[in-house]
Coordinates of C-alpha atoms in Angstrom, one line a residue:
Chain N
M163 CA 39.4 159.6 195.4
P164 CA 39.1 162.3 198.2
E165 CA 42.8 163.6 198.8
D166 CA 42.6 162.7 202.5
V167 CA 42.3 159.0 202.2
G168 CA 41.9 158.5 205.8
R169 CA 38.4 159.8 205.2
I170 CA 37.2 157.2 202.9
W171 CA 34.4 155.7 205.1
G172 CA 33.5 153.0 202.7
V173 CA 32.4 151.7 199.2
H174 CA 28.9 152.0 198.4
F175 CA 27.2 150.0 195.6
L176 CA 24.3 151.6 193.7
R177 CA 22.1 149.3 191.7
V178 CA 21.1 151.2 188.4
G179 CA 17.9 150.2 186.8
A180 CA 17.0 146.6 186.8
F181 CA 20.6 145.4 188.4
P182 CA 19.5 142.1 190.5
P183 CA 19.7 142.9 194.2
A184 CA 21.2 139.2 194.9
A185 CA 24.1 139.9 192.5
A186 CA 24.8 143.3 194.3
R187 CA 24.7 141.5 197.6
E188 CA 27.1 139.1 196.6
L189 CA 29.4 141.4 195.0
V190 CA 29.6 143.4 198.4
V191 CA 30.6 140.2 200.1
R192 CA 33.2 139.7 197.7
I193 CA 34.6 143.1 197.8
S194 CA 34.5 143.3 201.5
R195 CA 36.9 140.3 201.7
R196 CA 39.2 142.5 199.5
V197 CA 39.3 146.0 200.9
A198 CA 39.6 147.4 204.5
V199 CA 36.8 149.8 204.3
P200 CA 33.0 148.7 204.9
C201 CA 31.1 148.1 201.8
K202 CA 27.2 148.2 201.2
V203 CA 24.6 148.2 198.8
L204 CA 22.4 151.5 198.8
A205 CA 18.8 150.4 199.4
T206 CA 17.3 152.9 196.8
P207 CA 18.4 151.9 193.2
F208 CA 19.0 154.8 190.7
E209 CA 16.1 154.9 188.7
G210 CA 16.8 158.3 186.8
E211 CA 16.8 158.6 183.2
M212 CA 19.3 156.6 181.3
P213 CA 21.4 158.7 178.7
L214 CA 21.2 156.3 175.7
L215 CA 23.6 156.6 172.7
D216 CA 22.1 157.5 169.4
G217 CA 21.4 154.5 167.1
R218 CA 23.0 152.1 169.7
T219 CA 21.4 150.2 172.4
Q220 CA 23.8 151.2 174.8
V221 CA 24.0 153.6 177.7
N222 CA 26.2 156.4 177.3
A223 CA 28.6 156.1 180.2
D224 CA 30.1 159.6 180.5
P225 CA 26.8 161.5 181.2
L226 CA 25.9 158.7 183.6
L227 CA 28.9 159.0 185.6
E228 CA 28.4 162.8 185.7
T229 CA 24.9 162.3 187.0
L230 CA 25.9 159.9 189.7
E231 CA 28.8 162.1 190.7
A232 CA 26.6 165.0 191.3
Q233 CA 24.6 163.1 194.0
A234 CA 27.3 161.0 195.7
E235 CA 28.6 161.5 199.1
R236 CA 32.2 162.9 198.9
D237 CA 33.6 160.7 201.6
N238 CA 32.3 157.3 200.3
L239 CA 33.5 155.8 197.0
L240 CA 30.3 155.0 194.7
V241 CA 30.1 152.1 192.2
G242 CA 27.2 152.1 189.8
L243 CA 26.3 148.5 188.9
L244 CA 24.4 148.1 185.6
T245 CA 22.9 145.2 183.4
L246 CA 22.6 147.3 180.3
D247 CA 25.8 147.8 178.0
I248 CA 27.8 150.8 178.2
G249 CA 29.7 152.9 175.6
S250 CA 30.3 156.4 174.5
P251 CA 30.1 158.3 171.2
L252 CA 33.9 157.6 170.8
F253 CA 34.3 154.0 172.0
T254 CA 32.2 150.9 171.2
F255 CA 31.9 149.6 174.7
F256 CA 33.4 149.6 178.2
F257 CA 33.4 147.1 181.1
G258 CA 33.5 149.7 183.4
R259 CA 34.2 153.6 183.6
A260 CA 35.9 155.9 186.3
R261 CA 37.9 158.9 186.2
L262 CA 41.3 159.0 187.7
H263 CA 41.1 160.5 191.3
G264 CA 37.4 160.6 191.0
H265 CA 34.8 159.1 193.5
V266 CA 32.3 157.5 191.3
A267 CA 32.7 154.4 188.9
I268 CA 30.4 152.3 186.8
V269 CA 30.4 148.8 186.0
S270 CA 28.4 147.0 183.5
L271 CA 27.6 143.3 183.9
A272 CA 26.5 143.2 180.1
R273 CA 29.9 141.8 178.5
L274 CA 31.0 140.2 181.7
R275 CA 28.4 137.5 181.4
P276 CA 29.3 134.4 179.1
E277 CA 25.7 134.5 177.7
F278 CA 26.8 137.9 175.8
Y279 CA 29.2 135.6 173.6
G280 CA 26.7 132.7 173.2
L281 CA 28.1 130.7 175.7
P282 CA 26.0 128.9 178.7
A283 CA 25.5 131.0 181.9
D284 CA 28.1 130.7 184.6
P285 CA 27.1 132.9 187.6
E286 CA 30.3 132.1 189.5
L287 CA 32.6 133.2 186.6
T288 CA 30.4 136.3 186.0
A289 CA 30.8 137.2 189.8
R290 CA 34.7 136.7 189.7
R291 CA 34.9 139.1 186.5
T292 CA 32.6 141.5 188.1
E293 CA 34.7 141.5 191.4
R294 CA 38.1 142.3 189.3
E295 CA 36.2 144.9 187.2
V296 CA 35.3 146.6 190.4
L297 CA 38.6 146.2 191.8
H298 CA 40.2 147.7 188.5
E299 CA 37.9 150.8 188.6
L300 CA 38.5 151.4 192.2
G301 CA 42.1 151.4 191.4
H302 CA 41.6 154.3 188.9
L303 CA 39.6 156.1 191.6
A304 CA 42.7 155.8 193.8
G305 CA 44.6 157.3 190.9
L306 CA 46.2 154.2 189.5
H307 CA 47.0 154.2 185.8
H308 CA 47.0 151.0 183.6
C309 CA 49.8 148.8 184.5
D310 CA 52.2 146.9 182.5
T311 CA 52.3 143.9 184.6
Y312 CA 50.1 141.3 182.8
D313 CA 48.7 139.7 186.1
C314 CA 47.9 142.8 187.8
L315 CA 44.4 143.9 188.2
M316 CA 45.2 147.3 186.8
Y317 CA 46.4 145.7 183.4
F318 CA 44.5 147.0 180.6
A319 CA 41.8 144.3 179.6
S320 CA 39.9 145.1 176.5
S321 CA 38.3 141.6 176.3
V322 CA 36.8 139.2 178.9
D323 CA 39.6 136.9 178.2
A324 CA 42.1 139.5 179.4
I325 CA 40.0 139.9 182.5
D326 CA 40.3 136.3 183.2
N327 CA 43.9 136.2 182.5
R328 CA 45.0 139.2 184.5
G329 CA 45.3 138.2 188.3
S330 CA 43.0 138.8 191.1
S331 CA 45.2 141.2 193.1
F332 CA 47.2 144.3 192.5
C333 CA 51.0 144.2 191.6
P334 CA 53.3 145.1 194.6
G335 CA 53.9 148.5 192.6
C336 CA 50.2 149.3 192.3
A337 CA 49.5 148.2 195.8
E338 CA 52.2 150.4 197.3
R339 CA 50.3 153.3 195.7
L340 CA 46.8 152.4 196.9
P341 CA 45.4 154.4 199.9
T342 CA 45.1 152.0 203.2
G343 CA 41.2 151.8 203.0
L344 CA 41.5 150.0 199.7
L345 CA 44.3 147.6 200.7
P346 CA 43.1 144.1 201.7
R347 CA 42.3 143.7 205.4
R348 CA 45.1 141.4 205.9
A349 CA 47.6 143.9 204.6
M350 CA 46.4 146.3 207.1
R351 CA 46.9 144.0 209.8
D352 CA 50.4 143.3 208.9
Chain P
M220 CA 47.3 166.6 181.7
T221 CA 48.7 164.0 184.1
A222 CA 52.3 163.1 184.2
S223 CA 53.3 159.8 182.8
A224 CA 53.6 156.7 184.9
R225 CA 55.1 154.7 182.2
K226 CA 58.6 153.9 182.3
D227 CA 59.3 154.8 178.7
G228 CA 57.2 158.2 179.2
M229 CA 55.5 158.3 175.9
S230 CA 53.8 161.4 175.0
M231 CA 50.7 162.1 172.8
L232 CA 49.1 164.8 171.0
V233 CA 45.2 164.5 170.3
V234 CA 44.0 166.7 167.7
D235 CA 39.9 166.8 167.0
D236 CA 37.6 169.7 166.6
E237 CA 35.1 167.8 169.0
V238 CA 35.5 168.4 172.7
I239 CA 34.1 165.1 173.5
V240 CA 36.7 163.3 171.7
R241 CA 39.6 165.1 173.1
E242 CA 38.2 164.8 176.6
S243 CA 37.6 160.9 176.1
L244 CA 41.1 160.1 174.5
E245 CA 42.9 162.2 177.1
G246 CA 41.1 160.5 179.8
W247 CA 41.7 156.9 178.1
F248 CA 45.6 157.5 177.4
T249 CA 46.2 159.4 180.7
E250 CA 44.7 156.1 182.5
D251 CA 47.5 154.3 180.3
G252 CA 49.9 156.4 181.6
Y253 CA 50.8 158.6 178.5
K254 CA 51.5 162.2 178.8
V255 CA 48.7 163.5 176.7
D256 CA 48.0 167.1 175.1
T257 CA 45.1 168.0 173.2
A258 CA 44.5 170.6 170.5
E259 CA 41.3 171.7 168.8
S260 CA 42.3 172.8 165.7
A261 CA 45.4 172.4 163.3
R262 CA 46.9 175.7 164.3
A263 CA 46.9 174.8 167.8
A264 CA 48.3 171.4 167.1
L265 CA 51.2 173.0 165.2
R266 CA 52.0 175.4 168.0
L267 CA 52.2 172.5 170.4
A268 CA 54.2 170.4 168.3
A269 CA 56.8 173.2 167.7
E270 CA 57.0 173.8 171.6
N271 CA 57.0 170.1 172.8
H272 CA 58.2 166.7 171.9
Y273 CA 55.4 164.1 171.1
D274 CA 55.9 160.4 170.0
I275 CA 52.3 159.7 168.7
A276 CA 49.7 162.0 167.2
L277 CA 46.0 161.1 166.9
I278 CA 44.5 163.4 164.3
D279 CA 41.1 163.5 163.1
I280 CA 40.8 163.5 159.5
K281 CA 37.9 166.1 159.2
M282 CA 38.4 169.4 160.9
P283 CA 37.3 173.0 159.7
N284 CA 40.0 175.1 157.8
V285 CA 42.9 172.7 157.9
D286 CA 41.9 168.9 157.5
G287 CA 43.9 166.0 159.0
L288 CA 45.9 165.0 155.9
E289 CA 47.1 168.7 155.5
L290 CA 47.9 168.9 159.3
Q291 CA 49.9 165.9 158.9
A292 CA 52.0 167.1 155.8
R293 CA 52.7 170.3 158.1
L294 CA 53.5 168.4 161.2
G295 CA 56.0 166.5 159.2
E296 CA 58.0 169.7 158.6
V297 CA 57.9 170.7 162.2
A298 CA 58.2 167.1 163.8
P299 CA 59.4 164.6 161.2
D300 CA 59.8 161.7 163.6
L301 CA 56.2 162.0 164.7
T302 CA 54.0 158.8 164.3
V303 CA 50.8 159.8 163.2
I304 CA 47.4 157.8 163.5
I305 CA 44.4 159.4 161.5
M306 CA 41.0 159.0 163.0
T307 CA 38.1 158.8 160.6
A308 CA 34.5 158.2 161.1
Y309 CA 33.9 156.8 157.8
A310 CA 36.3 153.6 156.8
T311 CA 36.8 154.1 152.9
V312 CA 39.4 152.7 150.9
E313 CA 40.2 156.4 149.7
T314 CA 40.5 157.5 153.3
A315 CA 42.7 154.8 154.2
V316 CA 44.9 155.2 151.0
S317 CA 45.2 159.1 151.4
A318 CA 46.2 158.7 154.9
L319 CA 49.0 156.0 154.4
K320 CA 50.1 157.7 151.3
A321 CA 50.5 161.1 153.3
G322 CA 52.9 159.0 155.6
A323 CA 50.7 158.1 158.3
Y324 CA 51.5 155.0 160.5
D325 CA 47.9 153.7 160.5
Y326 CA 44.3 154.9 160.6
I327 CA 41.4 154.1 163.0
V328 CA 37.7 154.3 162.5
K329 CA 35.3 155.9 165.0
P330 CA 33.7 154.8 167.4
F331 CA 36.8 153.0 168.5
D332 CA 36.8 149.4 169.7
P333 CA 38.9 149.6 172.9
D334 CA 40.9 146.5 171.9
E335 CA 41.5 147.8 168.5
L336 CA 42.7 151.1 169.7
S337 CA 45.0 149.8 172.4
H338 CA 46.6 147.4 169.9
L339 CA 47.1 150.3 167.4
V340 CA 48.7 152.4 169.7
R341 CA 51.0 149.6 171.3
R342 CA 52.1 148.9 167.7
A343 CA 52.8 152.4 167.1
Q344 CA 54.7 152.6 170.4
E345 CA 56.8 149.5 169.3
H346 CA 57.3 151.3 166.0
R347 CA 58.6 154.2 167.5
S348 CA 60.9 152.2 169.6
L349 CA 62.3 150.2 166.7
Q350 CA 62.7 153.6 164.6
S351 CA 64.7 154.9 167.6
E352 CA 66.6 151.6 168.0
N353 CA 67.4 151.7 164.4
L354 CA 68.6 155.2 164.7
R355 CA 70.9 154.3 167.5
L356 CA 72.4 151.2 165.8
K357 CA 73.2 153.4 162.7
H358 CA 75.0 155.8 164.9
S359 CA 77.1 152.9 166.7
L360 CA 77.7 151.5 163.3
E361 CA 79.4 154.4 162.2
T362 CA 81.6 154.5 165.2
V363 CA 82.4 150.9 165.0
A364 CA 83.0 150.8 161.2
P365 CA 85.7 153.2 160.4
P366 CA 85.1 155.1 157.2
V367 CA 86.8 153.9 153.9
E368 CA 90.3 155.4 153.9
I369 CA 91.9 156.4 150.3
I370 CA 95.4 157.1 150.6
G371 CA 97.1 159.4 148.1
E372 CA 98.2 163.2 148.3
A373 CA 99.6 163.2 144.7
P374 CA 98.1 165.8 142.6
S375 CA 96.7 163.1 140.3
M376 CA 94.9 161.7 143.4
A377 CA 93.2 165.1 144.4
R378 CA 90.8 165.1 141.6
V379 CA 90.0 161.5 142.6
H380 CA 89.0 162.5 146.0
E381 CA 87.2 165.6 144.7
L382 CA 85.0 163.4 142.6
I383 CA 84.2 160.9 145.2
D384 CA 83.2 163.6 147.7
A385 CA 80.9 165.2 144.9
V386 CA 79.3 162.1 143.6
A387 CA 78.8 159.7 146.8
P388 CA 75.8 161.6 148.1
T389 CA 74.0 161.4 144.8
D390 CA 72.5 158.4 143.1
A391 CA 74.5 159.0 140.1
T392 CA 76.1 156.0 138.2
V393 CA 80.0 155.9 138.4
L394 CA 82.4 154.4 136.1
I395 CA 85.7 153.7 137.6
Q396 CA 88.6 153.1 135.2
G397 CA 92.1 152.3 136.0
E398 CA 94.9 149.5 135.8
S399 CA 94.5 146.4 137.8
G400 CA 95.6 146.9 141.4
T401 CA 94.9 150.9 141.4
G402 CA 92.0 150.7 144.0
K403 CA 88.9 150.6 142.0
E404 CA 87.1 148.4 144.3
L405 CA 88.3 150.8 147.5
V406 CA 86.8 153.6 145.7
A407 CA 83.5 152.0 145.1
R408 CA 83.2 151.1 148.7
A409 CA 84.1 154.6 149.7
I410 CA 81.5 156.0 147.3
H411 CA 79.0 153.7 148.9
A412 CA 80.1 154.4 152.6
R413 CA 79.7 158.2 152.0
S414 CA 76.2 157.6 150.3
P415 CA 72.8 157.7 151.9
R416 CA 72.5 154.1 150.9
R417 CA 75.4 153.2 153.2
Y418 CA 73.1 151.3 155.7
N419 CA 72.0 149.0 153.0
P420 CA 74.3 146.6 151.3
I421 CA 76.9 146.9 148.7
V422 CA 76.8 143.9 146.4
E423 CA 79.9 143.1 144.7
V424 CA 80.2 141.1 141.1
H425 CA 83.2 140.2 139.7
C426 CA 81.7 139.9 135.9
G427 CA 85.0 138.4 134.6
A428 CA 85.0 135.6 137.2
L429 CA 81.8 134.1 135.9
A430 CA 80.8 132.3 132.7
E431 CA 77.8 133.9 130.7
G432 CA 75.4 131.5 131.9
L433 CA 76.1 131.7 135.4
L434 CA 76.7 135.7 135.2
E435 CA 73.2 136.0 134.0
S436 CA 71.7 133.8 137.0
E437 CA 74.1 135.5 139.6
L438 CA 73.0 139.1 138.3
F439 CA 69.4 138.7 137.7
G440 CA 68.6 135.6 139.9
H441 CA 66.5 132.6 138.8
E442 CA 63.2 130.8 139.4
K443 CA 62.8 127.2 140.4
G444 CA 63.4 125.0 137.6
A445 CA 64.6 127.8 135.3
F446 CA 67.3 125.2 134.3
T447 CA 69.0 122.1 135.2
G448 CA 70.1 122.2 138.9
A449 CA 68.0 125.3 139.6
N450 CA 66.3 123.6 142.5
Y451 CA 65.5 126.6 144.5
R452 CA 64.5 130.1 143.6
H453 CA 67.5 132.3 143.7
K454 CA 67.6 136.3 144.5
G455 CA 70.2 137.8 141.9
K456 CA 72.7 140.5 143.0
F457 CA 70.5 143.3 141.7
E458 CA 67.8 142.1 144.2
Q459 CA 70.2 141.6 146.9
A460 CA 71.4 145.2 146.4
D461 CA 68.0 146.7 146.7
G462 CA 68.2 149.9 148.4
G463 CA 72.0 149.9 148.3
T464 CA 74.8 149.8 145.7
I465 CA 75.7 147.2 142.9
F466 CA 79.5 147.0 142.0
L467 CA 80.0 145.7 138.7
D468 CA 84.0 144.9 138.6
E469 CA 85.5 144.0 135.3
I470 CA 82.5 145.4 133.4
A471 CA 84.3 144.8 130.1
D472 CA 84.2 141.2 130.4
I473 CA 80.5 140.8 130.1
S474 CA 79.2 139.2 127.0
P475 CA 77.0 141.2 124.4
R476 CA 73.9 139.1 125.6
V477 CA 74.4 140.2 129.3
Q478 CA 75.2 143.6 128.0
V479 CA 71.7 143.7 126.3
E480 CA 69.9 142.7 129.6
L481 CA 72.0 144.9 131.7
L482 CA 71.0 147.8 129.6
R483 CA 67.6 146.9 130.3
I484 CA 67.8 146.8 133.8
V485 CA 69.7 150.0 134.1
E486 CA 67.0 151.8 132.1
E487 CA 64.0 150.2 133.9
K488 CA 65.2 149.5 137.3
R489 CA 63.4 146.4 137.0
V490 CA 64.6 142.7 137.2
T491 CA 63.2 139.6 135.6
R492 CA 64.8 136.4 137.0
V493 CA 66.0 133.8 134.8
G494 CA 62.8 131.7 133.9
G495 CA 60.7 134.2 135.4
K496 CA 57.6 135.8 133.8
H497 CA 57.1 138.9 136.1
S498 CA 59.7 141.7 136.5
T499 CA 60.3 143.1 140.1
P500 CA 61.3 146.8 140.6
V501 CA 64.6 147.2 142.2
D502 CA 66.2 150.3 143.7
F503 CA 69.9 150.3 143.2
R504 CA 72.8 152.5 142.3
I505 CA 75.5 151.2 140.0
V506 CA 79.2 151.6 140.5
A507 CA 81.1 149.9 137.7
A508 CA 84.8 149.3 137.1
S509 CA 87.1 148.4 134.1
N510 CA 91.0 148.0 133.8
R511 CA 90.3 148.3 130.1
D512 CA 89.3 151.7 128.5
L513 CA 85.8 151.2 127.8
R514 CA 85.8 153.8 125.1
E515 CA 88.4 151.6 123.1
E516 CA 86.1 148.4 123.7
V517 CA 83.2 150.4 122.2
K518 CA 85.4 151.5 119.3
A519 CA 86.5 147.8 118.8
G520 CA 82.7 146.8 118.7
R521 CA 83.0 144.8 121.7
F522 CA 81.1 146.9 124.0
R523 CA 77.5 148.4 123.5
E524 CA 77.7 152.1 123.1
D525 CA 74.2 152.7 124.8
L526 CA 75.2 150.7 127.8
F527 CA 78.7 152.8 127.9
W528 CA 76.7 156.0 128.0
R529 CA 74.6 154.7 130.6
L530 CA 77.4 153.8 132.9
D531 CA 79.8 156.7 132.1
V532 CA 77.7 159.1 134.1
V533 CA 80.5 160.1 136.3
P534 CA 83.8 158.8 135.2
I535 CA 86.8 158.4 137.8
E536 CA 90.0 157.7 136.3
L537 CA 92.5 156.1 138.8
P538 CA 96.1 156.9 138.2
P539 CA 98.6 154.0 138.3
L540 CA 100.9 154.2 141.2
R541 CA 103.8 155.0 139.1
E542 CA 102.3 158.4 138.2
R543 CA 101.9 159.1 142.0
Q544 CA 105.2 157.8 143.1
S545 CA 105.4 160.5 146.0
D546 CA 102.5 158.5 147.6
V547 CA 104.5 155.4 147.9
P548 CA 105.9 156.1 151.2
R549 CA 102.9 156.8 153.0
L550 CA 101.0 153.8 151.2
A551 CA 104.1 151.5 152.5
E552 CA 103.7 152.9 156.0
H553 CA 100.2 152.4 155.9
F554 CA 100.3 148.7 154.9
L555 CA 103.3 148.2 157.4
E556 CA 101.0 149.4 160.1
R557 CA 98.2 147.1 159.1
F558 CA 100.1 144.0 158.4
C559 CA 102.0 144.6 161.9
K560 CA 98.8 144.9 163.6
S561 CA 97.3 141.8 161.9
M562 CA 100.5 139.7 162.3
N563 CA 101.1 141.0 166.0
R564 CA 104.4 142.1 164.8
K565 CA 106.0 145.1 166.8
G566 CA 108.6 147.6 166.2
L567 CA 109.0 147.3 162.5
S568 CA 110.1 150.1 160.5
F569 CA 111.8 150.8 156.9
S570 CA 115.3 151.3 156.5
H571 CA 116.1 154.4 154.6
E572 CA 117.5 152.1 151.6
A573 CA 114.3 150.2 151.6
L574 CA 112.1 153.2 151.4
E575 CA 114.3 154.4 148.6
A576 CA 114.0 150.9 146.7
L577 CA 110.2 151.1 147.0
Q578 CA 110.1 154.7 145.7
A579 CA 112.3 153.7 142.7
Y580 CA 110.4 150.7 141.7
H581 CA 107.8 151.3 138.8
W582 CA 104.9 149.1 140.3
P583 CA 103.3 147.6 137.2
G584 CA 100.9 145.8 139.7
N585 CA 100.1 149.4 141.3
V586 CA 99.1 149.4 145.1
R587 CA 98.0 145.9 145.2
E588 CA 101.7 144.9 144.2
L589 CA 103.0 147.3 146.7
Q590 CA 100.6 145.9 149.3
N591 CA 101.8 142.3 148.7
A592 CA 105.5 143.5 148.8
I593 CA 104.9 145.0 152.3
E594 CA 103.2 142.0 153.5
R595 CA 106.0 139.7 152.6
A596 CA 108.6 142.1 154.1
V597 CA 106.5 142.1 157.4
V598 CA 106.7 138.3 157.3
L599 CA 110.4 138.2 156.5
G600 CA 111.7 141.3 158.2
T601 CA 113.5 141.1 161.5
P602 CA 113.0 143.9 164.0
P603 CA 113.7 146.7 164.4
T604 CA 113.9 147.5 160.5
I605 CA 112.9 146.2 157.0
E606 CA 115.8 146.0 154.8
V607 CA 116.2 146.1 151.1
S608 CA 116.8 142.3 151.4
D609 CA 113.3 141.9 152.9
L610 CA 111.6 143.2 149.6
P611 CA 111.0 141.1 146.6
H612 CA 114.1 140.6 144.5
Y613 CA 112.0 142.4 141.4
V614 CA 111.8 145.6 143.3
T615 CA 115.4 145.9 144.0
D616 CA 116.5 144.5 140.7
K617 CA 118.2 147.4 138.8
T618 CA 116.8 146.5 135.5
G619 CA 113.2 146.5 137.2
A620 CA 113.8 150.0 138.5
R621 CA 111.7 152.7 137.2
P622 CA 113.3 154.0 134.0
S623 CA 115.0 157.3 134.4
S624 CA 114.6 158.9 130.8
G625 CA 110.8 158.3 130.9
S626 CA 110.8 157.5 127.0
L627 CA 107.7 155.3 125.9
A628 CA 110.1 152.5 124.6
E629 CA 112.0 152.6 127.8
M630 CA 108.6 152.6 129.8
E631 CA 107.3 149.7 127.7
R632 CA 110.4 147.7 128.4
A633 CA 110.3 148.2 132.1
H634 CA 106.7 147.4 132.2
I635 CA 107.0 144.0 130.2
E636 CA 110.1 143.2 132.2
G637 CA 108.1 143.8 135.5
V638 CA 105.2 141.7 134.4
L639 CA 107.5 138.9 133.4
T640 CA 109.1 139.0 136.7
Q641 CA 105.8 139.0 138.4
T642 CA 104.6 136.0 136.4
E643 CA 108.0 134.3 136.7
W644 CA 108.6 134.3 133.1
N645 CA 105.3 132.4 132.5
I646 CA 104.7 133.6 129.0
S647 CA 101.0 132.8 128.7
R648 CA 100.1 134.7 131.9
A649 CA 102.4 137.7 131.4
A650 CA 100.7 137.8 127.8
R651 CA 97.3 137.8 129.6
T652 CA 98.3 140.5 132.0
L653 CA 99.7 142.6 129.2
E654 CA 96.7 141.9 126.9
V655 CA 98.7 140.9 124.0
D656 CA 99.1 137.6 122.3
R657 CA 102.0 135.3 123.0
G658 CA 103.5 136.1 119.5
T659 CA 103.4 139.8 120.4
L660 CA 105.2 139.3 123.6
Y661 CA 107.8 137.1 122.0
N662 CA 108.4 139.9 119.6
K663 CA 108.9 142.6 122.4
I664 CA 111.1 140.3 124.4
H665 CA 113.3 140.0 121.3
K666 CA 113.3 143.6 120.5
Y667 CA 114.4 144.7 124.1
G668 CA 116.7 142.0 124.6
L669 CA 115.2 140.8 127.6
K670 CA 116.4 137.6 129.0
K671 CA 114.8 135.2 131.4
P672 CA 117.2 135.1 134.7
E673 CA 118.8 132.1 135.8
H674 CA 116.8 131.8 139.1
A675 CA 113.5 132.8 137.5

């Protein structure tokens, strides 16, 4: 997150690989309702080389994050959206990845979909989970740590059940530490 | 490194020679609000641990020069309360066993499942909190529970104090011998209270109070259905004393059969419940006591010699009160204060004559008899002073007073007379107390011309 929070002009979404444009557009609508700054999907998807993990059918999240960080604009937050599963040599998987106080996050749809667990597809549920995961990663970009309040968006979730169980908003303590641009529009008006 | 955002401010040390592991975990745990330091080698980790305080250390098992298990051992010297989690790339039973044997809290296999790592660290954190809580409670327990106080400044008690101080911190078996009422139980409690086992139980067994069959079940426990009425599995006293001390009072009273079982348990430190097939290891320390001379019991063939030598590791002889008469005033004042407090009686003190009478009496029932006499006086006494008339009549009875010449015959006469007074001339009870048969007691009464007082 740039130190001068007043300089955040918006949150940009970047489709990585074959991420469905419709899903990206719906996500922008959802996130736009939740934050004060404008949100948009970048027209050109990222089609660079995917750093894959040895012996695993997963994208290595950390080098991908570095690549996106190198080409991102400093004044906007950038969220890379993937359908491929992400992990790292040290961790078996991630739902999303971001550096504290960084300006780029990535979120994978792979494990947010019920189909991953052998359940019937549920686009609404997937969209809701993706929205929460994006807001969680934006919280990290704003410098928020994981929170011990179980229904806060910043509560650590290591399973989709935990994502479903944690609430859809930041607890008062975390909300207080968020920059104005990432606060809900309603809160700004107040 | 980011300052902790957690309320409890846990700090973590990550030790791995691979930079990607260090950076990943630093980022991961920083997001979680931990204060994280990283080290690329055992040497760097030891330096950091010496300079800083860490709650949890995540250590890679495989590192050049000094491996994770070796580092864990060295860290144990620098930071003994550190909770260590070993990271390994291969999950083998050998690795797990080595890590846990070396004292690690747990181990985790790379790559980490985020859920597993999160749970493991949370459990380690709770483990730390419980450890700290346990330590805090132990400290507060020491403040709340006053140490066991043994009163006695007479020269004969100096050796007792020395022995208690010397033996308490060890695990050595102690055999306390002394007449009834000399404070054998108090000494056992003092030894336990000053030992490293003090936070575990002291379990008392009055061996003389139970029939043989019952004693066996009481000491060793029994399995369900071991005998009629054994409806439930029952843990014996030895198992209850696991980690603590077992106090076997009146050890001379146990039957030869139980002596054999006891010898086996003392030697093997394993208990087999009555009706059980398997033995269980038990960690206990034995403090035994007897008011009879166990050597004499061995000579008489009533006590196993091999068991005696097992118990007589550190013998402590408690002198009878008549041999430390100078302690009587202090003991009397101690009991006076205690009973005044418990009975909410204020402003009571001994008259000069009452104290003289207490000192003049020979106390065949020892400290327990003195304690009873003071309790009685506190009940009957009228503030501000306890007078001679408030003391039991046998204390002030001239014939019951301590013999002045100190000859053996006179001592015996006074002792027999004291016991008869105590038992209100119940010959059977007096004979039991004196451990002679009724015929012998009648002969002694006749020999010394003792007569039953009219009021007894």
